[in-house]
Amino acid sequence: MDLREQKTIRSIRNAFLELRRKKPLERITIKELAEKAEISKATFYLHYKDIYDLSEQLQDEVIKSIFKGLAHPEYCLKNCAVFTEELFYSFYSQQSLIEILFSGTQSAVLLVRLEDELMECVKRQNPNISNLEKMMLTYTINGAYMVYQKYCKTLPSEEVVSFIGKASEVVVGIK
């Protein structure tokens, strides 16, 4: 990708994030995005199918970045407390983008994408993961996120993340 193309993509993404901060995904038009990015609509369509394609690509990058931030992804089933702490601190490092990209109608997408990526991480370690283990991971990721969202603003984040890590150990330890 040449420098000009990189600059165009960066401009599109920055304009999108600016618009997305202010309004729901469904209300952003290609016309207003193109104007804000100072490109033509045709240029936008050279890079993305539609506004949803752009949003999904940015969401994918955030999720992948969260998992790349894990020092020990192999701890997913072996040392849940440490894994959970790493996951939440990595998640927290992407918080501003998460709040923009996964707000409104996209809020449910975050948990689905996190769970999908976590399942892939687990399958790399254990290709024969049981249905019970899959259910435990679903329960853990959803429950952990709900606890984090509810208590992270009123309690110290270290306390919340430590609790979630310990709770994850208990849930995944059940066989």
Coordinates of N, CA, C and O in Angstrom, one line a residue:
M1 N 0.8 -1.2 0.0 CA 0.0 0.0 0.0 C 0.9 1.2 0.0 O 1.8 1.4 0.8
D2 N 0.7 2.1 -0.9 CA 1.5 3.3 -1.0 C 1.1 4.4 0.0 O 0.0 4.3 0.6
L3 N 1.9 5.4 0.2 CA 1.7 6.4 1.2 C 0.4 7.2 1.0 O -0.3 7.5 1.9
R4 N 0.1 7.4 -0.3 CA -1.2 8.2 -0.6 C -2.4 7.3 -0.1 O -3.3 7.9 0.5
E5 N -2.4 6.1 -0.4 CA -3.5 5.2 0.0 C -3.6 5.1 1.5 O -4.7 5.1 2.0
Q6 N -2.4 5.0 2.2 CA -2.4 4.9 3.6 C -3.0 6.2 4.2 O -3.8 6.2 5.2
K7 N -2.7 7.3 3.6 CA -3.2 8.6 4.1 C -4.7 8.7 3.9 O -5.5 9.2 4.8
T8 N -5.2 8.2 2.8 CA -6.6 8.2 2.5 C -7.4 7.3 3.5 O -8.4 7.7 4.0
I9 N -6.9 6.1 3.7 CA -7.5 5.2 4.7 C -7.5 5.8 6.1 O -8.5 5.8 6.8
R10 N -6.4 6.4 6.5 CA -6.3 7.1 7.8 C -7.4 8.2 7.9 O -8.1 8.3 8.9
S11 N -7.5 9.0 6.8 CA -8.5 10.1 6.8 C -9.9 9.5 6.9 O -10.7 10.1 7.6
I12 N -10.2 8.5 6.2 CA -11.6 7.9 6.2 C -11.8 7.4 7.7 O -12.9 7.6 8.2
R13 N -10.9 6.7 8.2 CA -11.1 6.1 9.6 C -11.2 7.2 10.6 O -12.1 7.1 11.5
N14 N -10.4 8.2 10.5 CA -10.5 9.3 11.5 C -11.8 10.1 11.4 O -12.4 10.4 12.4
A15 N -12.2 10.3 10.2 CA -13.5 10.9 10.0 C -14.7 10.1 10.5 O -15.6 10.6 11.1
F16 N -14.6 8.8 10.2 CA -15.6 7.9 10.7 C -15.7 7.9 12.3 O -16.7 8.0 12.9
L17 N -14.5 7.8 12.9 CA -14.5 7.8 14.4 C -15.0 9.1 15.0 O -15.8 9.1 16.0
E18 N -14.7 10.2 14.3 CA -15.2 11.5 14.7 C -16.8 11.5 14.6 O -17.5 12.0 15.5
L19 N -17.3 11.0 13.5 CA -18.7 11.0 13.3 C -19.4 10.0 14.3 O -20.5 10.3 14.8
R20 N -18.7 8.9 14.4 CA -19.3 7.8 15.3 C -19.4 8.2 16.7 O -20.3 7.8 17.5
R21 N -18.5 9.1 17.2 CA -18.5 9.6 18.6 C -19.8 10.4 18.8 O -20.3 10.4 19.9
K22 N -20.3 11.0 17.7 CA -21.5 11.9 17.9 C -22.8 11.2 17.5 O -23.9 11.7 17.9
K23 N -22.8 10.2 16.7 CA -24.1 9.6 16.3 C -24.0 8.1 16.1 O -22.9 7.6 15.9
P24 N -25.2 7.5 16.1 CA -25.2 6.0 15.8 C -24.7 5.7 14.4 O -24.8 6.5 13.5
L25 N -24.2 4.5 14.3 CA -23.7 4.0 13.1 C -24.7 4.1 11.9 O -24.4 4.5 10.8
E26 N -26.0 3.8 12.2 CA -27.0 3.8 11.2 C -27.3 5.2 10.7 O -28.0 5.3 9.6
R27 N -26.9 6.2 11.4 CA -27.2 7.6 10.9 C -26.0 8.2 10.2 O -26.1 9.4 9.8
I28 N -24.9 7.5 10.0 CA -23.8 8.1 9.3 C -23.9 7.7 7.8 O -24.1 6.6 7.5
T29 N -23.9 8.8 7.0 CA -24.0 8.5 5.5 C -22.6 8.6 4.9 O -21.7 9.2 5.4
I30 N -22.5 7.9 3.8 CA -21.2 7.9 3.0 C -20.9 9.4 2.6 O -19.8 9.8 2.6
K31 N -21.9 10.1 2.2 CA -21.8 11.5 1.8 C -21.1 12.3 2.8 O -20.1 13.0 2.6
E32 N -21.7 12.3 4.1 CA -21.1 13.1 5.1 C -19.7 12.6 5.5 O -18.8 13.4 5.8
L33 N -19.5 11.3 5.5 CA -18.2 10.8 5.8 C -17.1 11.2 4.8 O -16.0 11.6 5.1
A34 N -17.5 11.1 3.5 CA -16.6 11.5 2.4 C -16.3 13.0 2.5 O -15.1 13.4 2.4
E35 N -17.3 13.8 2.9 CA -17.0 15.3 3.0 C -16.0 15.5 4.2 O -15.1 16.3 4.1
K36 N -16.3 14.9 5.3 CA -15.4 15.1 6.5 C -14.0 14.5 6.2 O -13.0 15.1 6.6
A37 N -13.9 13.5 5.5 CA -12.5 12.9 5.1 C -11.9 13.6 3.9 O -10.7 13.3 3.6
E38 N -12.6 14.5 3.3 CA -12.2 15.2 2.1 C -11.8 14.3 1.0 O -10.7 14.4 0.4
I39 N -12.7 13.3 0.7 CA -12.5 12.4 -0.4 C -13.8 12.3 -1.1 O -14.8 12.8 -0.7
S40 N -13.8 11.7 -2.3 CA -15.1 11.4 -3.0 C -15.7 10.2 -2.5 O -15.0 9.3 -1.9
K41 N -17.0 10.0 -2.8 CA -17.7 8.8 -2.4 C -17.1 7.6 -3.1 O -17.0 6.5 -2.6
A42 N -16.7 7.8 -4.4 CA -16.1 6.8 -5.1 C -14.8 6.3 -4.5 O -14.5 5.1 -4.5
T43 N -14.0 7.2 -3.9 CA -12.8 6.8 -3.2 C -13.1 5.9 -2.0 O -12.4 4.9 -1.7
F44 N -14.2 6.3 -1.3 CA -14.6 5.5 -0.1 C -14.9 4.1 -0.6 O -14.4 3.1 0.0
Y45 N -15.6 3.9 -1.7 CA -16.0 2.6 -2.2 C -14.9 1.8 -2.8 O -15.0 0.6 -2.9
L46 N -13.8 2.4 -3.0 CA -12.6 1.7 -3.4 C -12.0 0.9 -2.3 O -11.4 -0.2 -2.5
H47 N -12.3 1.3 -1.1 CA -11.7 0.7 0.1 C -12.7 -0.1 1.0 O -12.3 -1.1 1.7
Y48 N -14.0 0.3 0.9 CA -15.0 -0.4 1.8 C -16.3 -0.6 1.0 O -16.6 0.2 0.1
K49 N -17.0 -1.7 1.3 CA -18.3 -2.0 0.7 C -19.3 -1.0 1.1 O -20.1 -0.5 0.3
D50 N -19.4 -0.7 2.4 CA -20.3 0.3 2.9 C -19.9 0.7 4.3 O -18.8 0.3 4.8
I51 N -20.7 1.5 5.0 CA -20.3 2.0 6.3 C -20.2 0.9 7.3 O -19.3 0.9 8.2
Y52 N -21.0 -0.2 7.1 CA -20.9 -1.3 8.1 C -19.6 -2.1 7.9 O -19.0 -2.6 8.8
D53 N -19.1 -2.2 6.6 CA -17.8 -2.9 6.4 C -16.7 -2.1 7.1 O -15.9 -2.7 7.7
L54 N -16.7 -0.8 7.0 CA -15.7 0.0 7.6 C -15.8 -0.2 9.1 O -14.8 -0.5 9.8
S55 N -17.0 -0.2 9.7 CA -17.1 -0.4 11.1 C -16.7 -1.8 11.6 O -15.9 -1.9 12.6
E56 N -17.0 -2.8 10.8 CA -16.6 -4.2 11.2 C -15.1 -4.3 11.1 O -14.5 -5.0 12.0
Q57 N -14.5 -3.7 10.1 CA -13.0 -3.8 10.0 C -12.3 -3.1 11.2 O -11.4 -3.7 11.8
L58 N -12.8 -2.0 11.6 CA -12.3 -1.3 12.8 C -12.5 -2.1 14.1 O -11.7 -2.2 14.9
Q59 N -13.7 -2.7 14.2 CA -14.0 -3.5 15.4 C -13.1 -4.7 15.4 O -12.6 -5.1 16.5
D60 N -12.9 -5.4 14.3 CA -12.0 -6.5 14.2 C -10.6 -6.1 14.7 O -9.9 -6.9 15.4
E61 N -10.1 -5.0 14.2 CA -8.8 -4.5 14.7 C -8.7 -4.3 16.2 O -7.7 -4.7 16.8
V62 N -9.7 -3.8 16.8 CA -9.7 -3.6 18.2 C -9.7 -4.9 18.9 O -8.9 -5.1 19.9
I63 N -10.5 -5.9 18.5 CA -10.6 -7.2 19.2 C -9.2 -7.9 19.0 O -8.7 -8.4 20.0
K64 N -8.7 -7.8 17.8 CA -7.3 -8.5 17.6 C -6.3 -7.8 18.5 O -5.4 -8.4 19.0
S65 N -6.4 -6.5 18.6 CA -5.4 -5.7 19.4 C -5.5 -6.1 20.9 O -4.5 -6.2 21.6
I66 N -6.7 -6.3 21.4 CA -6.9 -6.8 22.7 C -6.2 -8.1 23.0 O -5.5 -8.3 23.9
F67 N -6.4 -9.1 22.1 CA -5.8 -10.4 22.2 C -4.3 -10.3 22.0 O -3.5 -11.1 22.6
K68 N -3.8 -9.4 21.1 CA -2.4 -9.3 20.9 C -1.7 -8.7 22.2 O -0.5 -8.9 22.4
G69 N -2.5 -8.0 23.0 CA -2.0 -7.4 24.2 C -1.8 -8.4 25.4 O -1.3 -8.0 26.4
L70 N -2.2 -9.6 25.2 CA -2.0 -10.6 26.2 C -0.6 -11.2 26.2 O -0.1 -11.7 25.2
A71 N 0.0 -11.2 27.4 CA 1.3 -11.7 27.5 C 1.3 -13.3 27.5 O 2.2 -13.9 27.1
H72 N 0.2 -13.8 28.1 CA 0.1 -15.3 28.2 C -1.3 -15.8 27.8 O -2.1 -16.2 28.6
P73 N -1.5 -15.8 26.5 CA -2.9 -16.3 26.0 C -3.0 -17.8 26.3 O -4.2 -18.3 26.5
E74 N -1.9 -18.5 26.5 CA -2.0 -19.9 26.8 C -2.6 -20.2 28.2 O -2.9 -21.3 28.6
Y75 N -2.7 -19.1 29.0 CA -3.2 -19.3 30.4 C -4.8 -19.3 30.4 O -5.4 -19.5 31.5
C76 N -5.4 -19.2 29.3 CA -6.8 -19.1 29.1 C -7.5 -20.2 30.0 O -8.5 -19.9 30.7
L77 N -7.1 -21.4 29.9 CA -7.7 -22.5 30.7 C -6.8 -23.0 31.9 O -7.3 -23.6 32.8
K78 N -5.6 -22.6 31.8 CA -4.6 -23.1 32.8 C -4.5 -22.3 34.0 O -4.4 -22.7 35.2
N79 N -4.6 -20.9 33.8 CA -4.4 -20.0 34.9 C -5.4 -18.8 34.7 O -5.0 -17.7 34.3
C80 N -6.7 -19.1 34.9 CA -7.7 -18.2 34.5 C -7.6 -16.8 35.2 O -7.9 -15.8 34.6
A81 N -7.2 -16.8 36.5 CA -7.1 -15.5 37.2 C -6.1 -14.6 36.4 O -6.4 -13.4 36.2
V82 N -4.9 -15.1 36.1 CA -3.9 -14.3 35.4 C -4.4 -13.9 34.0 O -4.3 -12.8 33.6
F83 N -5.0 -14.9 33.3 CA -5.5 -14.6 32.0 C -6.5 -13.5 32.0 O -6.5 -12.6 31.2
T84 N -7.5 -13.6 32.9 CA -8.6 -12.7 33.0 C -8.0 -11.3 33.3 O -8.5 -10.3 32.7
E85 N -7.1 -11.2 34.2 CA -6.5 -9.9 34.5 C -5.8 -9.3 33.3 O -6.0 -8.1 33.0
E86 N -5.0 -10.1 32.6 CA -4.4 -9.6 31.4 C -5.4 -9.2 30.3 O -5.3 -8.2 29.7
L87 N -6.5 -10.0 30.2 CA -7.5 -9.7 29.2 C -8.2 -8.3 29.5 O -8.4 -7.5 28.7
F88 N -8.5 -8.1 30.8 CA -9.2 -6.9 31.2 C -8.3 -5.7 31.1 O -8.7 -4.6 30.7
Y89 N -7.0 -5.8 31.4 CA -6.1 -4.7 31.2 C -5.9 -4.4 29.8 O -5.8 -3.2 29.4
S90 N -5.8 -5.4 28.9 CA -5.7 -5.2 27.5 C -7.0 -4.6 27.0 O -6.9 -3.7 26.1
F91 N -8.1 -5.1 27.4 CA -9.4 -4.5 27.1 C -9.4 -3.0 27.5 O -9.8 -2.2 26.7
Y92 N -9.0 -2.7 28.7 CA -9.0 -1.3 29.2 C -8.1 -0.4 28.3 O -8.5 0.7 28.1
S93 N -7.0 -1.0 27.8 CA -6.1 -0.1 26.9 C -6.8 0.3 25.6 O -6.4 1.2 25.0
Q94 N -7.9 -0.4 25.3 CA -8.6 -0.1 24.0 C -10.0 0.6 24.4 O -10.8 0.7 23.5
Q95 N -10.2 1.0 25.6 CA -11.5 1.5 26.1 C -12.1 2.6 25.2 O -13.2 2.6 24.9
S96 N -11.3 3.6 24.9 CA -11.8 4.7 24.1 C -12.4 4.3 22.8 O -13.5 4.7 22.4
L97 N -11.7 3.4 22.1 CA -12.2 2.9 20.8 C -13.4 2.0 21.0 O -14.3 2.0 20.2
I98 N -13.3 1.2 22.0 CA -14.5 0.3 22.3 C -15.7 1.1 22.5 O -16.8 0.8 22.0
E99 N -15.6 2.2 23.3 CA -16.8 3.0 23.6 C -17.4 3.7 22.3 O -18.6 3.9 22.2
I100 N -16.5 4.0 21.4 CA -17.0 4.5 20.1 C -17.6 3.5 19.2 O -18.7 3.6 18.7
L101 N -16.8 2.4 18.9 CA -17.2 1.4 17.9 C -18.3 0.5 18.4 O -19.0 -0.1 17.5
F102 N -18.4 0.3 19.7 CA -19.3 -0.7 20.1 C -20.5 -0.1 21.0 O -21.0 -0.7 21.9
S103 N -20.8 1.1 20.6 CA -21.9 1.8 21.3 C -23.2 1.6 20.5 O -23.2 1.1 19.4
G104 N -24.3 1.9 21.2 CA -25.6 1.8 20.5 C -26.0 0.4 20.1 O -25.8 -0.5 20.9
T105 N -26.4 0.3 18.9 CA -26.8 -1.1 18.4 C -25.7 -2.0 18.2 O -25.9 -3.2 18.1
Q106 N -24.5 -1.5 18.3 CA -23.3 -2.4 18.2 C -22.8 -2.9 19.5 O -21.8 -3.7 19.6
S107 N -23.4 -2.5 20.7 CA -22.9 -3.0 22.0 C -22.9 -4.5 22.1 O -22.0 -5.0 22.7
A108 N -23.9 -5.2 21.6 CA -23.9 -6.6 21.8 C -22.9 -7.3 20.9 O -22.4 -8.4 21.2
V109 N -22.4 -6.6 19.9 CA -21.4 -7.2 19.0 C -20.1 -7.4 19.8 O -19.3 -8.4 19.5
L110 N -19.8 -6.6 20.7 CA -18.5 -6.7 21.5 C -18.4 -8.0 22.1 O -17.3 -8.7 22.0
L111 N -19.4 -8.4 22.9 CA -19.3 -9.7 23.6 C -19.2 -10.9 22.6 O -18.4 -11.8 22.9
V112 N -19.9 -10.8 21.5 CA -19.9 -11.9 20.5 C -18.4 -12.0 20.0 O -17.9 -13.1 19.9
R113 N -17.9 -10.9 19.6 CA -16.5 -10.9 19.0 C -15.5 -11.3 20.1 O -14.5 -12.0 19.7
L114 N -15.6 -10.8 21.3 CA -14.7 -11.3 22.4 C -14.7 -12.8 22.6 O -13.7 -13.4 22.7
E115 N -16.0 -13.3 22.6 CA -16.2 -14.7 22.9 C -15.6 -15.5 21.7 O -14.9 -16.5 21.9
D116 N -15.9 -15.1 20.5 CA -15.4 -15.8 19.3 C -13.8 -15.8 19.3 O -13.2 -16.9 19.1
E117 N -13.2 -14.7 19.6 CA -11.7 -14.7 19.7 C -11.2 -15.6 20.8 O -10.2 -16.3 20.7
L118 N -11.9 -15.5 22.0 CA -11.5 -16.4 23.1 C -11.6 -17.8 22.8 O -10.7 -18.6 23.1
M119 N -12.7 -18.2 22.1 CA -12.9 -19.6 21.7 C -11.8 -20.0 20.7 O -11.3 -21.2 20.9
E120 N -11.4 -19.2 19.8 CA -10.2 -19.5 18.9 C -9.0 -19.7 19.7 O -8.2 -20.6 19.5
C121 N -8.7 -18.9 20.7 CA -7.6 -19.0 21.6 C -7.6 -20.4 22.3 O -6.6 -21.1 22.3
V122 N -8.7 -20.7 22.8 CA -8.9 -22.0 23.5 C -8.7 -23.2 22.6 O -8.0 -24.2 22.9
K123 N -9.3 -23.1 21.4 CA -9.2 -24.2 20.4 C -7.8 -24.4 20.0 O -7.4 -25.6 19.7
R124 N -7.0 -23.4 19.9 CA -5.6 -23.6 19.6 C -4.8 -24.4 20.7 O -3.9 -25.2 20.4
Q125 N -5.3 -24.2 21.9 CA -4.7 -25.0 23.0 C -5.3 -26.4 23.1 O -4.6 -27.3 23.5
N126 N -6.6 -26.4 22.9 CA -7.3 -27.7 23.1 C -8.3 -27.8 22.0 O -9.5 -27.4 22.2
P127 N -7.9 -28.5 20.9 CA -8.9 -28.6 19.8 C -10.1 -29.4 20.1 O -11.1 -29.3 19.4
N128 N -10.1 -30.2 21.1 CA -11.2 -31.1 21.5 C -12.0 -30.5 22.7 O -12.5 -31.2 23.5
I129 N -12.1 -29.2 22.7 CA -12.8 -28.5 23.8 C -14.3 -29.1 23.9 O -14.9 -29.2 22.9
S130 N -14.7 -29.4 25.1 CA -16.0 -29.9 25.3 C -17.1 -28.8 25.2 O -16.8 -27.7 25.4
N131 N -18.3 -29.3 25.1 CA -19.5 -28.3 25.1 C -19.6 -27.7 26.4 O -19.9 -26.5 26.5
L132 N -19.3 -28.4 27.5 CA -19.4 -27.8 28.9 C -18.3 -26.7 29.0 O -18.6 -25.7 29.5
E133 N -17.1 -27.0 28.5 CA -16.1 -25.9 28.6 C -16.5 -24.7 27.7 O -16.2 -23.6 28.1
K134 N -17.1 -24.9 26.6 CA -17.5 -23.8 25.8 C -18.6 -23.0 26.5 O -18.5 -21.8 26.5
M135 N -19.5 -23.7 27.2 CA -20.5 -23.0 27.9 C -19.9 -22.2 29.1 O -20.3 -21.1 29.4
M136 N -18.9 -22.8 29.8 CA -18.3 -22.1 30.9 C -17.6 -20.8 30.4 O -17.6 -19.8 31.0
L137 N -16.9 -20.9 29.2 CA -16.3 -19.7 28.7 C -17.3 -18.7 28.3 O -17.1 -17.5 28.5
T138 N -18.4 -19.1 27.7 CA -19.5 -18.1 27.4 C -20.0 -17.4 28.6 O -20.1 -16.2 28.7
Y139 N -20.3 -18.2 29.7 CA -20.7 -17.7 30.9 C -19.7 -16.8 31.5 O -20.1 -15.7 32.0
T140 N -18.5 -17.2 31.5 CA -17.4 -16.4 32.1 C -17.2 -15.0 31.4 O -17.2 -14.0 32.0
I141 N -17.2 -15.0 30.1 CA -16.9 -13.8 29.3 C -18.1 -12.8 29.5 O -17.9 -11.6 29.7
N142 N -19.3 -13.3 29.4 CA -20.5 -12.5 29.6 C -20.6 -12.0 31.0 O -20.9 -10.8 31.2
G143 N -20.5 -12.9 32.0 CA -20.6 -12.5 33.4 C -19.5 -11.5 33.8 O -19.7 -10.5 34.4
A144 N -18.3 -11.8 33.3 CA -17.1 -10.9 33.6 C -17.3 -9.5 33.1 O -17.1 -8.5 33.7
Y145 N -17.8 -9.4 31.9 CA -18.1 -8.1 31.2 C -19.1 -7.4 32.0 O -19.0 -6.2 32.2
M146 N -20.2 -8.1 32.4 CA -21.3 -7.4 33.1 C -20.8 -6.9 34.4 O -21.2 -5.7 34.8
V147 N -20.0 -7.7 35.1 CA -19.5 -7.2 36.4 C -18.6 -6.0 36.2 O -18.7 -5.0 36.9
Y148 N -17.7 -6.1 35.2 CA -16.8 -5.0 34.9 C -17.6 -3.7 34.6 O -17.3 -2.7 35.2
Q149 N -18.6 -3.8 33.8 CA -19.4 -2.6 33.4 C -20.1 -2.0 34.6 O -20.2 -0.8 34.7
K150 N -20.6 -2.9 35.4 CA -21.4 -2.4 36.5 C -20.6 -1.8 37.7 O -21.0 -0.8 38.2
Y151 N -19.4 -2.3 37.9 CA -18.6 -1.9 39.1 C -17.4 -1.1 38.8 O -16.8 -0.5 39.7
C152 N -16.9 -1.1 37.6 CA -15.6 -0.4 37.3 C -15.7 1.1 37.6 O -14.6 1.7 37.8
K153 N -16.9 1.7 37.6 CA -17.0 3.1 37.8 C -17.1 3.5 39.3 O -16.8 4.6 39.7
T154 N -17.4 2.5 40.1 CA -17.6 2.8 41.6 C -16.6 2.1 42.5 O -16.5 2.5 43.6
L155 N -15.9 1.1 41.9 CA -14.8 0.5 42.7 C -13.5 0.6 42.0 O -13.5 0.7 40.8
P156 N -12.4 0.4 42.7 CA -11.1 0.5 42.0 C -11.0 -0.7 41.0 O -11.4 -1.8 41.3
S157 N -10.5 -0.4 39.8 CA -10.5 -1.4 38.7 C -9.7 -2.6 39.1 O -10.0 -3.7 38.8
E158 N -8.6 -2.4 39.9 CA -7.8 -3.6 40.4 C -8.6 -4.5 41.2 O -8.5 -5.8 41.0
E159 N -9.5 -4.0 42.0 CA -10.4 -4.8 42.9 C -11.4 -5.6 42.0 O -11.6 -6.8 42.2
V160 N -12.0 -4.9 41.0 CA -13.0 -5.5 40.1 C -12.3 -6.6 39.3 O -12.8 -7.8 39.2
V161 N -11.2 -6.3 38.7 CA -10.5 -7.3 37.9 C -10.0 -8.5 38.7 O -10.1 -9.6 38.2
S162 N -9.5 -8.3 39.9 CA -9.1 -9.4 40.8 C -10.3 -10.3 41.1 O -10.2 -11.5 41.0
F163 N -11.4 -9.7 41.4 CA -12.6 -10.5 41.7 C -13.0 -11.3 40.5 O -13.3 -12.5 40.6
I164 N -13.0 -10.7 39.3 CA -13.4 -11.4 38.1 C -12.4 -12.6 37.8 O -12.9 -13.7 37.4
G165 N -11.1 -12.3 38.0 CA -10.2 -13.4 37.8 C -10.4 -14.6 38.7 O -10.4 -15.7 38.3
K166 N -10.7 -14.3 40.0 CA -11.0 -15.4 41.0 C -12.3 -16.1 40.6 O -12.3 -17.3 40.7
A167 N -13.3 -15.3 40.2 CA -14.6 -16.0 39.9 C -14.4 -16.8 38.6 O -15.0 -17.9 38.5
S168 N -13.5 -16.4 37.7 CA -13.3 -17.2 36.5 C -12.6 -18.5 36.8 O -12.9 -19.6 36.2
E169 N -11.7 -18.5 37.8 CA -11.0 -19.7 38.2 C -12.1 -20.7 38.8 O -12.0 -21.9 38.5
V170 N -13.0 -20.2 39.5 CA -14.1 -21.1 40.1 C -14.9 -21.7 39.0 O -15.2 -22.9 39.0
V171 N -15.4 -20.8 38.1 CA -16.3 -21.3 37.0 C -15.6 -22.3 36.1 O -16.1 -23.4 35.8
V172 N -14.4 -22.0 35.6 CA -13.7 -22.9 34.7 C -13.2 -24.1 35.4 O -13.0 -25.2 34.8
G173 N -13.0 -24.0 36.7 CA -12.5 -25.2 37.5 C -13.6 -26.2 37.7 O -13.3 -27.4 38.0
I174 N -14.9 -25.9 37.5 CA -16.0 -26.8 37.6 C -15.9 -27.8 36.4 O -16.0 -27.4 35.3
K175 N -15.9 -29.1 36.7 CA -15.8 -30.1 35.6 C -17.0 -31.1 35.8 O -17.3 -31.4 36.9

